[in-house]
Coordinates of C-alpha atoms and ligand atoms in Angstrom, one line a residue:
X762 CA 18.4 -2.8 0.3
X763 CA 18.7 -6.5 -0.2
X764 CA 21.0 -8.4 2.2
X765 CA 23.1 -11.4 1.3
X766 CA 24.5 -14.1 3.6
X767 CA 26.0 -17.4 2.5
X768 CA 27.9 -20.1 4.4
X769 CA 30.1 -23.0 3.6
X770 CA 31.9 -24.9 6.3
X771 CA 31.7 -27.6 9.0
X772 CA 29.0 -26.0 11.1
X773 CA 25.2 -26.1 10.6
X774 CA 24.4 -23.5 8.0
X775 CA 20.8 -22.7 8.9
X776 CA 21.2 -20.9 12.2
X777 CA 24.3 -19.1 10.9
X778 CA 22.4 -17.8 7.9
X779 CA 19.3 -16.9 9.9
X780 CA 21.3 -15.0 12.4
X781 CA 23.2 -13.2 9.7
X782 CA 19.9 -12.2 8.0
X783 CA 18.7 -10.7 11.2
X784 CA 21.9 -8.7 11.5
X785 CA 21.2 -7.4 8.0
X786 CA 17.6 -6.5 8.8
X787 CA 18.6 -2.9 9.3
X788 CA 19.3 -2.5 5.6
X789 CA 15.5 -2.6 5.0
X790 CA 13.6 -5.5 3.3
X791 CA 10.2 -6.9 2.7
X792 CA 10.7 -10.6 2.2
X793 CA 13.4 -13.2 3.0
X794 CA 14.5 -16.6 1.8
X795 CA 17.1 -19.4 2.1
X796 CA 18.4 -22.3 0.1
X797 CA 20.3 -25.1 1.8
X798 CA 22.2 -27.9 0.2
X799 CA 23.1 -31.3 1.5
X800 CA 22.9 -33.6 -1.5
X801 CA 19.5 -32.1 -2.2
X802 CA 18.6 -28.5 -2.3
X803 CA 15.8 -27.0 -0.3
X804 CA 14.5 -23.5 -1.0
X805 CA 12.2 -21.7 1.4
X806 CA 10.9 -18.1 0.9
X807 CA 8.5 -15.9 2.8
X808 CA 7.1 -12.4 2.5
X809 CA 7.6 -10.4 5.7
X810 CA 10.2 -10.6 8.4
X811 CA 13.0 -13.1 8.9
X812 CA 11.0 -14.5 11.9
X813 CA 8.2 -15.4 9.4
X814 CA 10.8 -17.3 7.4
X815 CA 11.9 -19.1 10.5
X816 CA 8.3 -20.1 11.4
X817 CA 7.9 -21.4 7.8
X818 CA 11.2 -23.3 8.1
X819 CA 10.2 -24.9 11.3
X820 CA 7.3 -26.5 9.4
X821 CA 9.0 -27.2 6.1
X822 CA 12.7 -27.9 6.7
X823 CA 13.3 -31.7 6.5
X824 CA 16.3 -31.4 8.9
X825 CA 18.9 -28.9 10.0
X826 CA 21.8 -30.9 8.8
X827 CA 23.1 -28.6 6.1
X828 CA 26.6 -27.3 6.1
X829 CA 26.2 -24.9 3.2
X830 CA 23.5 -22.5 2.1
X831 CA 22.5 -19.0 0.8
X832 CA 20.1 -16.5 2.5
X833 CA 18.6 -13.3 1.4
X834 CA 16.5 -10.3 2.5
X835 CA 14.8 -8.7 -0.5
X836 CA 13.9 -5.0 -0.9
X837 CA 11.5 -5.1 -3.9
X838 CA 12.5 -3.5 -7.1
X839 CA 11.1 -5.7 -9.9
X840 CA 7.8 -7.2 -8.7
X841 CA 5.8 -6.7 -5.5
X842 CA 7.0 -8.2 -2.2
X843 CA 5.6 -11.7 -2.1
X844 CA 6.7 -15.3 -1.5
X845 CA 7.3 -15.9 -5.2
X846 CA 9.4 -12.8 -5.9
X847 CA 11.5 -13.4 -2.8
X848 CA 15.1 -14.9 -3.3
X849 CA 16.6 -17.4 -3.8
X850 CA 15.5 -17.9 -7.4
X851 CA 16.3 -21.1 -9.3
X852 CA 17.2 -22.1 -12.8
X853 CA 14.7 -23.7 -15.2
X854 CA 15.7 -27.2 -14.1
X855 CA 15.8 -26.2 -10.4
X856 CA 19.4 -27.2 -9.9
X857 CA 20.9 -23.8 -9.5
X858 CA 19.8 -21.3 -6.9
X859 CA 20.9 -17.7 -6.7
X860 CA 20.6 -14.6 -4.4
X861 CA 21.1 -11.2 -5.8
X862 CA 21.4 -7.6 -4.7
X863 CA 21.2 -5.0 -7.5
X864 CA 19.4 -4.7 -10.8
X865 CA 20.1 -6.5 -14.1
X866 CA 19.0 -3.7 -16.4
X867 CA 18.9 -5.8 -19.6
X868 CA 16.9 -8.6 -18.0
X869 CA 13.9 -8.1 -20.3
X870 CA 15.8 -8.9 -23.6
X871 CA 17.5 -11.9 -21.9
X872 CA 14.2 -13.1 -20.6
X873 CA 12.6 -13.0 -24.1
X874 CA 15.4 -15.0 -25.6
X875 CA 15.1 -17.6 -22.8
X876 CA 11.4 -17.9 -23.2
X877 CA 11.9 -18.6 -26.9
X878 CA 14.1 -21.5 -25.7
X879 CA 11.3 -22.8 -23.6
X880 CA 12.1 -21.4 -20.2
X881 CA 9.2 -20.8 -17.9
X882 CA 9.4 -18.0 -15.3
X883 CA 7.4 -17.8 -12.1
X884 CA 8.4 -14.5 -10.7
X885 CA 8.5 -10.9 -12.0
X886 CA 12.2 -10.5 -11.0
X887 CA 15.3 -9.7 -12.9
X888 CA 17.1 -12.2 -10.6
X889 CA 15.1 -15.2 -11.8
X890 CA 16.2 -14.3 -15.3
X891 CA 19.9 -14.4 -14.2
X892 CA 19.3 -17.8 -12.6
X893 CA 17.8 -19.2 -15.8
X894 CA 20.6 -17.7 -17.9
X895 CA 23.2 -19.4 -15.7
X896 CA 21.3 -22.7 -16.0
X897 CA 21.0 -22.3 -19.8
X898 CA 24.7 -21.7 -20.3
X899 CA 25.5 -24.6 -18.0
X900 CA 23.3 -26.9 -20.1
X901 CA 25.0 -25.9 -23.4
X902 CA 28.6 -25.3 -22.3
X903 CA 29.1 -28.1 -19.6
X904 CA 31.6 -25.9 -17.8
X905 CA 32.3 -25.5 -14.0
X906 CA 29.8 -23.3 -12.2
X907 CA 32.3 -20.4 -11.7
X908 CA 32.9 -20.4 -15.5
X909 CA 29.3 -20.5 -16.3
X910 CA 28.6 -17.6 -13.9
X911 CA 31.4 -15.6 -15.5
X912 CA 29.9 -16.1 -19.0
X913 CA 26.4 -15.2 -17.8
X914 CA 27.6 -12.0 -16.1
X915 CA 29.4 -11.0 -19.2
X916 CA 26.0 -10.8 -20.9
X917 CA 24.4 -8.7 -18.1
X918 CA 24.3 -4.9 -17.8
X919 CA 23.6 -3.4 -14.4
X920 CA 24.6 -3.9 -10.8
X921 CA 24.9 -7.1 -8.8
X922 CA 26.2 -8.8 -5.8
X923 CA 25.3 -12.5 -6.2
X924 CA 25.9 -15.9 -4.7
X925 CA 25.2 -19.0 -6.7
X926 CA 24.9 -22.7 -5.6
X927 CA 24.4 -25.8 -7.7
X928 CA 23.1 -29.0 -6.3
X929 CA 25.0 -30.9 -9.0
X930 CA 28.3 -29.3 -7.9
X931 CA 28.1 -29.6 -4.1
X932 CA 30.7 -28.1 -1.8
X933 CA 31.0 -25.0 -3.9
X934 CA 29.7 -21.4 -3.7
X935 CA 30.3 -18.8 -6.4
X936 CA 30.0 -15.1 -5.5
X937 CA 30.4 -12.1 -7.8
X938 CA 30.2 -8.3 -7.4
X939 CA 29.6 -5.3 -9.6
X940 CA 28.5 -2.0 -8.0
X941 CA 26.8 -3.7 -5.1
X942 CA 28.9 -4.7 -2.0
X943 CA 30.0 -8.3 -1.3
X944 CA 32.4 -9.3 1.5
X945 CA 34.2 -12.7 1.8
X946 CA 34.8 -13.8 5.4
X947 CA 37.6 -16.3 5.9
X948 CA 37.4 -18.5 9.0
X949 CA 39.0 -21.9 9.9
X950 CA 37.7 -24.3 7.3
X951 CA 34.7 -22.1 6.8
X952 CA 33.7 -19.2 4.5
X953 CA 31.1 -16.6 4.5
X954 CA 29.8 -14.2 1.8
X955 CA 27.7 -11.2 3.0
X956 CA 26.6 -7.7 2.0
X957 CA 28.6 -6.4 4.9
X958 CA 30.7 -7.6 7.8
X959 CA 27.9 -7.7 10.4
X960 CA 26.9 -11.4 9.8
X961 CA 30.6 -12.4 9.7
X962 CA 32.3 -10.7 12.7
X963 CA 31.1 -13.3 15.2
X964 CA 33.1 -16.0 13.4
X965 CA 36.1 -14.3 11.9
X966 CA 37.7 -10.9 11.5
X967 CA 39.5 -11.8 8.3
X968 CA 37.7 -10.4 5.2
X969 CA 38.2 -9.6 1.6
X970 CA 36.1 -6.8 0.1
X971 CA 35.5 -7.9 -3.4
X972 CA 36.1 -5.4 -6.2
X973 CA 33.8 -4.7 -9.1
X974 CA 34.0 -7.4 -11.7
X975 CA 35.5 -10.1 -9.4
X976 CA 34.2 -13.6 -9.0
X977 CA 35.0 -15.7 -6.0
X978 CA 34.8 -19.5 -6.0
X979 CA 34.8 -21.2 -2.6
X980 CA 35.4 -25.0 -2.6
X981 CA 35.1 -27.2 0.5
X982 CA 38.5 -28.3 1.6
X983 CA 40.3 -26.3 -1.1
X984 CA 39.8 -22.7 0.0
X985 CA 38.9 -19.8 -2.2
X986 CA 40.0 -18.3 -5.6
X987 CA 39.2 -14.9 -7.0
X988 CA 39.2 -14.1 -10.7
X989 CA 38.0 -11.2 -12.8
X990 CA 35.5 -11.2 -15.6
X991 CA 38.4 -11.8 -18.1
X992 CA 39.2 -15.0 -16.1
X993 CA 42.5 -13.6 -14.7
X994 CA 43.4 -14.7 -11.2
X995 CA 43.5 -11.8 -8.7
X996 CA 45.7 -11.3 -5.6
X997 CA 43.2 -9.9 -3.1
X998 CA 44.1 -8.1 0.1
X999 CA 42.9 -9.8 3.3
X1000 CA 41.8 -7.1 5.7
X1001 CA 41.3 -7.3 9.4
X1002 CA 38.0 -6.1 10.7
X1003 CA 38.1 -3.4 13.3
X1004 CA 34.6 -4.2 14.5
X1005 CA 33.3 -5.6 17.8
X1006 CA 30.1 -7.6 18.2
X1007 CA 28.8 -5.1 20.8
X1008 CA 28.9 -2.4 18.2
X1009 CA 26.2 -4.1 16.2
X1010 CA 24.0 -4.8 19.2
X1011 CA 21.5 -2.5 20.9
X1012 CA 23.3 -2.5 24.2
X1013 CA 20.3 -2.0 26.4
X1014 CA 18.6 0.7 24.3
X1015 CA 15.1 0.1 22.9
X1016 CA 16.2 1.0 19.4
X1017 CA 19.5 1.3 17.5
X1018 CA 18.4 4.9 16.6
X1019 CA 18.3 5.9 20.3
X1020 CA 21.6 4.1 21.0
X1021 CA 23.2 6.0 18.1
X1022 CA 21.7 9.4 19.2
X1023 CA 23.2 8.8 22.6
X1024 CA 26.5 7.7 21.3
X1025 CA 27.2 11.1 19.7
X1026 CA 29.3 12.6 22.5
X1027 CA 31.7 9.7 21.9
X1028 CA 31.4 9.4 18.1
X1029 CA 32.0 13.2 17.6
X1030 CA 35.0 13.0 19.9
X1031 CA 36.3 10.0 17.9
X1032 CA 35.8 11.9 14.6
X1033 CA 38.1 14.6 15.9
X1034 CA 40.7 12.3 17.5
X1035 CA 44.3 13.2 16.4
X1036 CA 42.9 15.8 14.1
X1037 CA 42.6 18.9 16.3
X1038 CA 44.5 20.5 19.2
X1039 CA 43.3 23.9 20.4
X1040 CA 46.1 24.4 22.8
X1041 CA 48.8 23.9 20.1
X1042 CA 46.5 25.7 17.6
X1043 CA 46.1 23.2 14.7
X1044 CA 43.4 21.2 12.9
X1045 CA 44.4 18.7 10.3
X1046 CA 43.0 15.9 8.1
X1047 CA 45.6 13.3 7.3
X1048 CA 43.9 12.6 3.9
X1049 CA 44.2 16.2 2.8
X1050 CA 47.7 16.8 4.2
X1051 CA 49.8 15.6 1.2
X1052 CA 47.7 17.7 -1.2
X1053 CA 46.8 20.6 1.0
X1054 CA 48.6 23.2 -1.3
X1055 CA 46.7 21.9 -4.3
X1056 CA 43.4 21.7 -2.5
X1057 CA 43.7 25.2 -1.0
X1058 CA 44.2 26.5 -4.5
X1059 CA 41.0 24.8 -5.8
X1060 CA 38.8 27.1 -7.9
X1061 CA 35.8 25.3 -6.5
X1062 CA 34.7 22.6 -4.1
X1063 CA 31.8 20.4 -5.1
X1064 CA 30.2 18.4 -2.4
X1065 CA 28.0 15.5 -3.6
X1066 CA 25.8 13.2 -1.5
X1067 CA 22.2 11.9 -1.0
X1068 CA 19.7 12.3 1.9
X1069 CA 21.0 13.2 5.3
X1070 CA 24.6 13.2 3.9
X1071 CA 23.4 15.9 1.4
X1072 CA 22.3 18.0 4.4
X1073 CA 25.7 17.7 6.0
X1074 CA 27.2 18.7 2.7
X1075 CA 25.1 21.9 2.9
X1076 CA 26.6 22.7 6.2
X1077 CA 29.9 22.0 4.5
X1078 CA 29.1 24.7 1.9
X1079 CA 28.4 27.3 4.6
X1080 CA 31.6 26.4 6.5
X1081 CA 33.9 26.2 3.5
X1082 CA 32.7 29.5 2.0
X1083 CA 32.7 31.2 5.4
X1084 CA 36.1 30.0 6.8
X1085 CA 38.1 28.9 3.7
X1086 CA 36.6 31.3 1.2
X1087 CA 36.5 28.7 -1.6
X1088 CA 33.3 28.8 -3.8
X1089 CA 31.4 25.6 -2.9
X1090 CA 28.5 23.9 -4.5
X1091 CA 26.3 21.1 -3.2
X1092 CA 25.0 18.6 -5.6
X1093 CA 22.5 15.8 -5.2
X1094 CA 24.5 12.8 -6.5
X1095 CA 21.5 11.6 -8.5
X1096 CA 21.3 14.9 -10.5
X1097 CA 25.0 15.6 -10.7
X1098 CA 25.8 12.3 -12.4
X1099 CA 23.2 12.7 -15.2
X1100 CA 23.2 16.5 -16.0
X1101 CA 26.6 16.8 -17.8
X1102 CA 28.1 19.1 -15.2
X1103 CA 31.2 21.2 -15.9
X1104 CA 34.1 19.7 -13.9
X1105 CA 37.4 21.4 -14.2
X1106 CA 40.9 20.1 -13.3
X1107 CA 41.1 22.5 -10.4
X1108 CA 37.9 21.4 -8.8
X1109 CA 38.0 19.5 -5.5
X1110 CA 35.2 17.0 -5.4
X1111 CA 34.0 15.6 -2.0
X1112 CA 31.6 12.7 -1.7
X1113 CA 29.8 12.2 1.6
X1114 CA 28.3 8.9 2.5
X1115 CA 27.6 6.9 5.7
X1116 CA 27.4 3.6 4.0
X1117 CA 29.9 4.3 1.3
X1118 CA 27.7 2.2 -1.0
X1119 CA 25.0 4.6 -2.2
X1120 CA 24.6 3.8 -5.9
X1121 CA 24.0 7.4 -7.0
X1122 CA 26.9 8.8 -5.0
X1123 CA 29.2 6.1 -6.3
X1124 CA 28.2 6.7 -9.9
X1125 CA 28.6 10.5 -9.4
X1126 CA 32.2 10.1 -8.3
X1127 CA 33.0 7.6 -11.1
X1128 CA 31.7 10.1 -13.6
X1129 CA 33.8 12.9 -11.9
X1130 CA 36.9 10.7 -11.9
X1131 CA 36.4 10.0 -15.6
X1132 CA 36.5 13.8 -16.2
X1133 CA 39.8 14.0 -14.3
X1134 CA 38.7 15.4 -11.0
X1135 CA 40.5 14.8 -7.7
X1136 CA 38.1 13.0 -5.4
X1137 CA 37.9 13.0 -1.6
X1138 CA 35.6 10.8 0.5
X1139 CA 34.0 11.6 3.9
X1140 CA 32.7 8.1 4.6
X1141 CA 31.7 6.1 7.7
X1142 CA 31.8 2.4 6.5
X1143 CA 35.5 1.4 6.4
X1144 CA 36.5 -0.5 3.2
X1145 CA 33.3 0.5 1.4
X1146 CA 33.1 1.2 -2.3
X1147 CA 33.2 5.1 -2.1
X1148 CA 36.1 4.9 0.3
X1149 CA 38.0 2.8 -2.2
X1150 CA 36.9 4.7 -5.3
X1151 CA 38.1 8.2 -4.0
X1152 CA 41.7 9.4 -4.3
X1153 CA 41.9 10.0 -0.5
X1154 CA 39.5 10.8 2.3
X1155 CA 38.7 11.0 6.0
X1156 CA 36.7 8.3 7.8
X1157 CA 34.3 9.7 10.3
X1158 CA 34.8 6.7 12.6
X1159 CA 31.3 6.7 14.0
X1160 CA 31.1 3.0 14.1
X1161 CA 28.3 1.0 12.5
X1162 CA 25.1 3.0 12.1
X1163 CA 22.3 0.5 12.1
X1164 CA 19.1 2.6 12.6
X1165 CA 17.9 3.4 9.1
X1166 CA 17.5 7.1 10.1
X1167 CA 21.0 8.5 10.0
X1168 CA 22.0 10.4 13.2
X1169 CA 25.6 9.9 14.3
X1170 CA 26.8 9.9 10.7
X1171 CA 25.4 13.4 10.3
X1172 CA 27.3 14.8 13.2
X1173 CA 30.4 12.9 12.2
X1174 CA 30.3 14.2 8.7
X1175 CA 29.6 17.8 10.0
X1176 CA 32.6 17.4 12.4
X1177 CA 34.9 16.5 9.5
X1178 CA 33.6 19.3 7.3
X1179 CA 34.3 21.8 10.2
X1180 CA 37.8 20.4 10.5
X1181 CA 38.2 20.7 6.7
X1182 CA 37.1 24.3 6.7
X1183 CA 39.3 25.2 9.7
X1184 CA 42.3 23.4 8.1
X1185 CA 41.9 25.1 4.7
X1186 CA 41.1 28.5 6.2
X1187 CA 44.1 28.4 8.5
X1188 CA 46.4 27.1 5.8
X1189 CA 45.3 30.0 3.6
X1190 CA 45.9 32.5 6.4
X1191 CA 42.3 33.6 6.3
X1192 CA 41.2 33.0 9.9
X1193 CA 42.5 35.4 12.5
X1194 CA 44.6 33.4 15.1
X1195 CA 42.5 34.2 18.2
X1196 CA 39.3 33.3 16.4
X1197 CA 40.8 30.2 15.0
X1198 CA 41.9 29.0 18.4
X1199 CA 38.4 29.9 19.8
X1200 CA 36.8 27.8 17.1
X1201 CA 39.1 24.9 17.8
X1202 CA 38.3 25.0 21.5
X1203 CA 34.6 25.3 20.7
X1204 CA 34.8 22.3 18.4
X1205 CA 36.5 20.3 21.1
X1206 CA 33.7 21.3 23.5
X1207 CA 31.0 19.8 21.3
X1208 CA 30.9 16.3 22.9
X1209 CA 30.3 17.6 26.4
X1210 CA 27.7 20.1 25.0
X1211 CA 25.9 17.3 23.3
X1212 CA 25.8 15.4 26.6
X1213 CA 24.1 18.4 28.2
X1214 CA 21.4 18.4 25.4
X1215 CA 20.9 14.6 25.8
X1216 CA 20.1 15.2 29.5
X1217 CA 17.0 17.1 28.3
X1218 CA 15.6 14.0 26.7
X1219 CA 12.6 13.8 29.1
X1220 CA 11.7 17.5 28.3
X1221 CA 11.9 16.8 24.5
X1222 CA 9.8 13.6 25.0
X1223 CA 7.2 15.7 26.7
X1224 CA 7.1 18.1 23.8
X1225 CA 6.9 15.2 21.4
X1226 CA 3.7 14.0 23.3
X1227 CA 2.1 17.4 22.7
X1228 CA 2.6 17.4 18.9
X1229 CA 2.5 13.7 18.2
X1230 CA -0.9 13.8 16.5
X1231 CA 0.0 16.4 14.0
X1232 CA -0.4 15.6 10.3
X1233 CA 2.1 18.1 9.1
X1234 CA 5.1 20.0 10.5
X1235 CA 7.2 22.9 9.4
X1236 CA 10.9 23.3 10.3
X1237 CA 12.5 26.7 10.0
X1238 CA 16.1 27.9 10.3
X1239 CA 18.4 30.6 9.0
X1240 CA 22.1 30.4 8.0
X1241 CA 23.8 27.4 9.6
X1242 CA 20.5 26.3 11.0
X1243 CA 18.8 26.0 7.6
X1244 CA 20.4 22.6 6.7
X1245 CA 19.4 21.5 10.2
X1246 CA 15.8 22.4 9.5
X1247 CA 15.9 20.2 6.4
X1248 CA 17.4 17.4 8.4
X1249 CA 14.9 17.8 11.2
X1250 CA 12.0 17.5 8.7
X1251 CA 13.6 14.5 7.0
X1252 CA 14.0 12.7 10.4
X1253 CA 10.4 13.3 11.3
X1254 CA 9.0 12.2 8.0
X1255 CA 11.1 9.1 7.5
X1256 CA 10.3 7.5 10.9
X1257 CA 7.0 9.0 12.0
X1258 CA 5.4 9.3 8.5
X1259 CA 4.3 12.8 9.4
X1260 CA 4.6 15.1 6.4
X1261 CA 7.3 17.7 7.2
X1262 CA 9.0 20.4 5.3
X1263 CA 12.2 22.3 6.1
X1264 CA 12.5 25.9 5.0
X1265 CA 14.8 28.9 5.3
X1266 CA 12.9 30.9 7.9
X1267 CA 12.5 34.0 5.8
X1268 CA 11.1 32.0 2.9
X1269 CA 8.1 31.1 5.0
X1270 CA 6.2 34.2 4.0
X1271 CA 6.7 33.3 0.3
X1272 CA 4.3 30.4 0.5
X1273 CA 4.3 28.0 3.4
X1274 CA 2.8 30.6 5.7
X1275 CA -0.5 29.7 4.0
X1276 CA -0.4 26.3 5.8
X1277 CA -0.1 27.7 9.3
X1278 CA -3.1 27.3 11.6
X1279 CA -3.6 26.1 15.2
X1280 CA -2.9 22.5 14.2
X1281 CA 0.6 23.2 12.7
X1282 CA 3.7 22.6 14.8
X1283 CA 6.4 24.9 13.6
X1284 CA 9.9 23.9 14.8
X1285 CA 12.1 27.0 14.7
X1286 CA 15.9 26.8 15.1
X1287 CA 16.5 30.1 16.7
X1288 CA 20.0 30.0 18.1
X1289 CA 21.5 32.4 15.7
X1290 CA 23.3 35.5 17.0
X1291 CA 23.3 37.0 13.5
X1292 CA 19.7 37.8 12.3
X1293 CA 18.3 37.0 15.8
X1294 CA 15.7 39.8 15.5
X1295 CA 14.7 38.5 12.2
X1296 CA 14.1 35.0 13.5
X1297 CA 12.1 36.4 16.4
X1298 CA 9.9 38.2 13.8
X1299 CA 9.4 34.9 12.0
X1300 CA 8.2 33.3 15.3
X1301 CA 5.8 36.2 15.8
X1302 CA 4.4 35.7 12.3
X1303 CA 3.8 32.0 13.1
X1304 CA 2.1 32.9 16.5
X1305 CA 0.0 35.5 14.8
X1306 CA -1.6 32.7 12.8
X1307 CA -1.9 30.5 15.9
X1308 CA 0.8 28.0 14.9
X1309 CA 2.4 25.9 17.7
X1310 CA 6.0 27.1 18.0
X1311 CA 8.7 24.8 19.4
X1312 CA 11.8 26.9 19.5
X1313 CA 15.4 25.7 19.8
X1314 CA 17.2 28.5 21.6
X1315 CA 20.5 29.3 23.2
X1316 CA 20.6 28.8 27.0
X1317 CA 19.4 31.9 28.8
X1318 CA 17.2 33.3 25.9
X1319 CA 14.5 35.2 27.7
X1320 CA 12.9 36.8 24.6
X1321 CA 11.7 33.7 22.6
X1322 CA 10.7 32.0 25.9
X1323 CA 7.9 34.6 26.1
X1324 CA 6.6 34.0 22.6
X1325 CA 7.1 30.3 21.9
X1326 CA 4.8 27.5 23.1
X1327 CA 7.8 25.3 24.0
X1328 CA 11.5 25.9 24.1
X1329 CA 14.5 23.6 24.1
X1330 CA 17.7 25.2 25.3
X1331 CA 21.0 24.2 23.9
X1332 CA 24.5 25.5 25.1
X1333 CA 26.0 28.5 23.4
X1334 CA 28.5 27.8 20.7
X1335 CA 30.2 29.8 17.9
X1336 CA 27.7 30.0 15.0
X1337 CA 29.6 27.8 12.4
X1338 CA 29.4 24.9 14.8
X1339 CA 25.7 25.3 15.8
X1340 CA 24.5 22.4 13.6
X1341 CA 26.4 19.9 15.7
X1342 CA 24.3 20.9 18.6
X1343 CA 21.0 22.0 17.2
X1344 CA 20.4 18.8 15.3
X1345 CA 20.3 16.7 18.6
X1346 CA 16.8 17.9 19.7
X1347 CA 15.6 17.3 16.1
X1348 CA 16.7 13.7 16.3
X1349 CA 15.2 13.1 19.8
X1350 CA 11.9 14.9 18.8
X1351 CA 11.5 12.7 15.7
X1352 CA 12.4 9.6 17.7
X1353 CA 9.9 10.1 20.5
X1354 CA 7.1 11.2 18.2
X1355 CA 7.6 8.0 16.1
X1356 CA 7.7 5.8 19.2
X1357 CA 4.5 7.4 20.5
X1358 CA 2.9 6.7 17.1
X1359 CA 3.9 3.0 17.2
X1360 CA 6.1 3.3 14.2
X1361 CA 9.0 0.9 13.3
X1362 CA 11.9 3.0 14.4
X1363 CA 14.9 1.2 13.1
X1364 CA 13.2 -0.1 9.9
X1365 CA 10.7 2.4 8.8
X1366 CA 8.4 1.4 6.0
X1367 CA 9.7 1.4 2.4
X1368 CA 13.2 2.6 3.4
X1369 CA 16.5 1.0 3.1
X1370 CA 19.7 1.8 5.0
X1371 CA 22.1 1.4 2.1
X1372 CA 20.6 2.4 -1.2
X1373 CA 22.5 0.4 -3.6
X1374 CA 20.1 0.8 -6.6
X1375 CA 19.4 4.0 -8.5
Ligands
F6R205 C1 18.2 9.5 6.2 C2 19.1 8.6 5.6 C3 19.2 8.7 4.1 C4 20.7 8.5 3.8 C5 20.9 8.5 2.2 C6 22.4 8.5 1.9 O1 18.1 9.3 7.6 O2 19.6 7.7 6.2 O3 18.7 9.8 3.6 O4 21.4 9.7 4.4 O5 20.3 7.4 1.7 O6 23.1 7.4 2.5 P1 24.7 7.4 2.6 O7 25.0 8.4 3.6 O8 24.9 6.0 3.1 O9 25.2 7.6 1.3

């Protein structure tokens, strides 16, 4: 999704903004632009990568002597990706420039009214309409920029994070947020506004996460002031970032995705830190502890999320019903929010999100909150909107995930869900003590077992080479491995653009079996102890139709080895914890296939890291 970087200070703004935009590239975008102000405003925009904007700037920029400016990476919503639709957009008189993340839903009616007043629009965007609206109000009301912005936003319906700059009011930036993230960075005599902390961390670790409906005004030499849409001054909390620059750099890996796959022994261990002790026999989540009695008595748990987070939610459903015996439902946030669901006071609602900013998940929990539900967040991005909107929660502490394809967030979320199920099941006295301690010890062993799987990277790369030219792929799994099959298929399609589908293995004969021929790779997750014979039969069914079987098996499996074309062995583990291991070969397989096909690994086409629009 769109990325925002703005700077006001004593340094040269251009390199700071360009570097910041590069740090936000991971969010996904298709064009970039910048507006710089030093007496006169210069606006430059280019379809394509930030590097293309840099090339354009090297020809067009009159000088580099600007100490304030705004920059943007655009992920197209209204209008195709091109130079004209790229941000910043300017007001009718060209004095005001604006960058925007989000969607102004009522832009069409505002645009019509402005056209009647003589405004001429150049782009197809909703953002240009907002720029003109701000300009029009300024022309008629003659108020300070921040006041004009406030009045304009009161007329808008939708989502926004914006930064506005006026060449007639130099030394001032105005930012505002509603449903899209915006962070203020506070340095020494310098200020930053950005979509997340990654463009800021190099300069300061003091930030304020703006709340919905807040407007920040930064004035050179005078500091900042935050008000709400009713013009009341706010008392914001200044947070200290717990983020290091190395965490947002590739650290010697070819891609962020590979770095993040290989980080998983550490990130899974960090997710568990202080939350489990197999020797003493406990698992705990601090966010649940004060309300554990109430949560344990829940009539129902509803897990809501999108994409990969939805797949880990499915693992949560299996775990929570298996170990804590609480009826659990998994909801796509985008469906849940619009289908008038039944939510009862005694329901426990859990939102899962890496970014903590996914628009549908955020809207789903706001809807559930309005119906009186108790909300819990399993989130990676610290200080994000979902983390703040939920009543309590558990951070997964996986560190910044920059590759668009989610990997370490999935294992982090699944780890927290395993802890949640163990904590609840044990609290309810449902798990026999020896088995409970066994599961705790097994969970603690996951990081070292992941390390063992990562050591098979060359073998997985070899298999990737054998199937890289496929046009389709089928992923099959049973029980705990079914959500992993879905996740494996999603990983492959999003980064390699190979069409892939995940299915419960037994469902294959109800339709997808028609697709199997000698060109179809079928990735079978076959580590289950329960229903082992059944999954062997499924593999036989694929082989009988000449499909290419890549089986993920438990170390020492001699039966499937004889039938499958390729096997990838993973260490033995208690079945409820299998997904934490079986997903690793899925991630590596997708990664290597995509590299071999020459795809953009960290920024696959059309995708955004943080989906902040519906
Ligand atoms: C897939 C992927 C997406 C996200 C989805 C939800 O690799 O990254 O499917 O999982 O957009 O994002 P979060 O978890 O940030 O809410």
